mmCIF file of C-alpha atoms in Angstrom:
data_model
loop_
_atom_site.group_PDB
_atom_site.id
_atom_site.type_symbol
_atom_site.label_atom_id
_atom_site.label_comp_id
_atom_site.label_asym_id
_atom_site.label_seq_id
_atom_site.Cartn_x
_atom_site.Cartn_y
_atom_site.Cartn_z
ATOM 1 C CA ASN A 1 3.785 27.398 4.524
ATOM 2 C CA SER A 2 3.078 30.721 6.134
ATOM 3 C CA ILE A 3 5.041 32.708 8.659
ATOM 4 C CA ALA A 4 3.301 32.947 12.026
ATOM 5 C CA GLU A 5 5.870 34.891 14.025
ATOM 6 C CA PHE A 6 9.374 36.304 13.915
ATOM 7 C CA LEU A 7 12.142 35.371 16.320
ATOM 8 C CA LEU A 8 13.956 38.457 17.603
ATOM 9 C CA LEU A 9 17.542 38.307 18.800
ATOM 10 C CA GLN A 10 18.263 39.751 22.217
ATOM 11 C CA PHE A 11 21.136 42.084 22.981
ATOM 12 C CA THR A 12 22.114 39.822 25.856
ATOM 13 C CA ASP A 13 20.926 36.783 27.785
ATOM 14 C CA ARG A 14 21.628 38.316 31.200
ATOM 15 C CA ARG A 15 18.500 39.661 32.883
ATOM 16 C CA GLU A 16 20.329 42.566 34.523
ATOM 17 C CA LEU A 17 21.551 43.844 31.163
ATOM 18 C CA GLN A 18 18.077 43.446 29.656
ATOM 19 C CA LEU A 19 16.680 45.661 32.408
ATOM 20 C CA LEU A 20 19.512 48.140 31.841
ATOM 21 C CA HIS A 21 18.598 48.154 28.128
ATOM 22 C CA PHE A 22 14.985 48.879 29.065
ATOM 23 C CA CYS A 23 15.969 51.755 31.374
ATOM 24 C CA LEU A 24 18.339 53.316 28.845
ATOM 25 C CA PHE A 25 15.843 53.110 26.006
ATOM 26 C CA LEU A 26 13.101 54.454 28.274
ATOM 27 C CA GLY A 27 15.259 57.475 29.096
ATOM 28 C CA ILE A 28 16.105 58.087 25.448
ATOM 29 C CA TYR A 29 12.474 57.627 24.425
ATOM 30 C CA LEU A 30 11.188 60.042 27.082
ATOM 31 C CA ALA A 31 13.844 62.614 26.154
ATOM 32 C CA ALA A 32 12.837 62.375 22.496
ATOM 33 C CA LEU A 33 9.151 62.702 23.400
ATOM 34 C CA LEU A 34 9.824 65.725 25.584
ATOM 35 C CA GLY A 35 12.097 67.470 23.076
ATOM 36 C CA ASN A 36 9.831 66.916 20.103
ATOM 37 C CA SER A 37 6.742 67.867 22.095
ATOM 38 C CA LEU A 38 8.388 71.131 23.113
ATOM 39 C CA ILE A 39 9.171 71.924 19.480
ATOM 40 C CA ILE A 40 5.641 70.981 18.403
ATOM 41 C CA THR A 41 4.070 73.253 21.008
ATOM 42 C CA THR A 42 6.542 76.146 20.786
ATOM 43 C CA VAL A 43 6.655 76.722 17.034
ATOM 44 C CA PRO A 44 2.900 77.269 16.485
ATOM 45 C CA CYS A 45 2.541 79.379 19.650
ATOM 46 C CA ASN A 46 5.353 81.838 18.935
ATOM 47 C CA HIS A 47 4.687 84.205 16.027
ATOM 48 C CA HIS A 48 8.407 84.903 15.520
ATOM 49 C CA LEU A 49 8.988 81.231 14.699
ATOM 50 C CA HIS A 50 6.650 81.220 11.695
ATOM 51 C CA THR A 51 9.484 80.927 9.187
ATOM 52 C CA PRO A 52 10.262 78.149 6.696
ATOM 53 C CA MET A 53 13.119 76.791 8.829
ATOM 54 C CA TYR A 54 10.855 76.262 11.842
ATOM 55 C CA PHE A 55 8.089 74.874 9.623
ATOM 56 C CA PHE A 56 10.457 72.129 8.469
ATOM 57 C CA LEU A 57 11.735 71.629 12.030
ATOM 58 C CA LEU A 58 8.126 71.142 13.125
ATOM 59 C CA ASN A 59 7.580 68.533 10.409
ATOM 60 C CA LEU A 60 10.819 66.796 11.364
ATOM 61 C CA SER A 61 9.620 66.627 14.980
ATOM 62 C CA PHE A 62 6.373 64.967 13.872
ATOM 63 C CA LEU A 63 8.315 62.461 11.773
ATOM 64 C CA ASP A 64 10.687 61.717 14.634
ATOM 65 C CA LEU A 65 7.817 61.172 17.056
ATOM 66 C CA GLY A 66 6.131 58.832 14.616
ATOM 67 C CA SER A 67 9.209 56.776 13.839
ATOM 68 C CA ILE A 68 10.480 56.452 17.401
ATOM 69 C CA SER A 69 6.988 55.621 18.717
ATOM 70 C CA THR A 70 6.592 52.672 16.346
ATOM 71 C CA THR A 71 9.867 50.876 17.018
ATOM 72 C CA VAL A 72 11.266 51.690 20.455
ATOM 73 C CA PRO A 73 8.267 50.684 22.658
ATOM 74 C CA LYS A 74 8.267 47.139 21.217
ATOM 75 C CA SER A 75 11.993 46.832 21.849
ATOM 76 C CA MET A 76 11.528 48.069 25.415
ATOM 77 C CA ALA A 77 8.645 45.659 26.028
ATOM 78 C CA ASN A 78 10.686 42.729 24.742
ATOM 79 C CA SER A 79 13.528 43.615 27.100
ATOM 80 C CA LEU A 80 11.228 44.137 30.082
ATOM 81 C CA TRP A 81 9.199 40.949 29.628
ATOM 82 C CA ASN A 82 12.071 38.833 28.270
ATOM 83 C CA THR A 83 10.175 37.888 25.099
ATOM 84 C CA MET A 84 11.804 37.005 21.810
ATOM 85 C CA VAL A 85 8.893 36.735 19.385
ATOM 86 C CA MET A 86 6.853 39.152 17.330
ATOM 87 C CA SER A 87 3.729 38.113 15.473
ATOM 88 C CA TYR A 88 3.564 38.463 11.722
ATOM 89 C CA SER A 89 0.573 40.808 11.965
ATOM 90 C CA GLY A 90 2.359 42.890 14.625
ATOM 91 C CA CYS A 91 5.409 43.196 12.407
ATOM 92 C CA ALA A 92 3.279 44.122 9.398
ATOM 93 C CA ALA A 93 1.443 46.767 11.450
ATOM 94 C CA GLN A 94 4.728 48.192 12.732
ATOM 95 C CA VAL A 95 6.158 48.444 9.212
ATOM 96 C CA PHE A 96 2.921 49.980 7.913
ATOM 97 C CA VAL A 97 2.869 52.668 10.613
ATOM 98 C CA PHE A 98 6.597 53.332 10.254
ATOM 99 C CA VAL A 99 6.360 53.813 6.480
#
């Protein structure tokens, strides 16, 4: 027996709340993208920010972009399209990219 897909639990069964979940997560996702992108572009461009603290902040921004971009879009898509399944290969790819 092999696993073909995973069943994901929804936050709610009400469609209005699913759309609210999508909108909230979209706002949070876009804010994270904007904030991390600003850090990623500002630190290399400003010579005064070439210190170890900003080097690690730059790396943290890359890590945050990578981790949030592997998990949140799938959650948003599931809320928008009212789907509750994720394929085994999709889950394996998401875990691989996240790690």
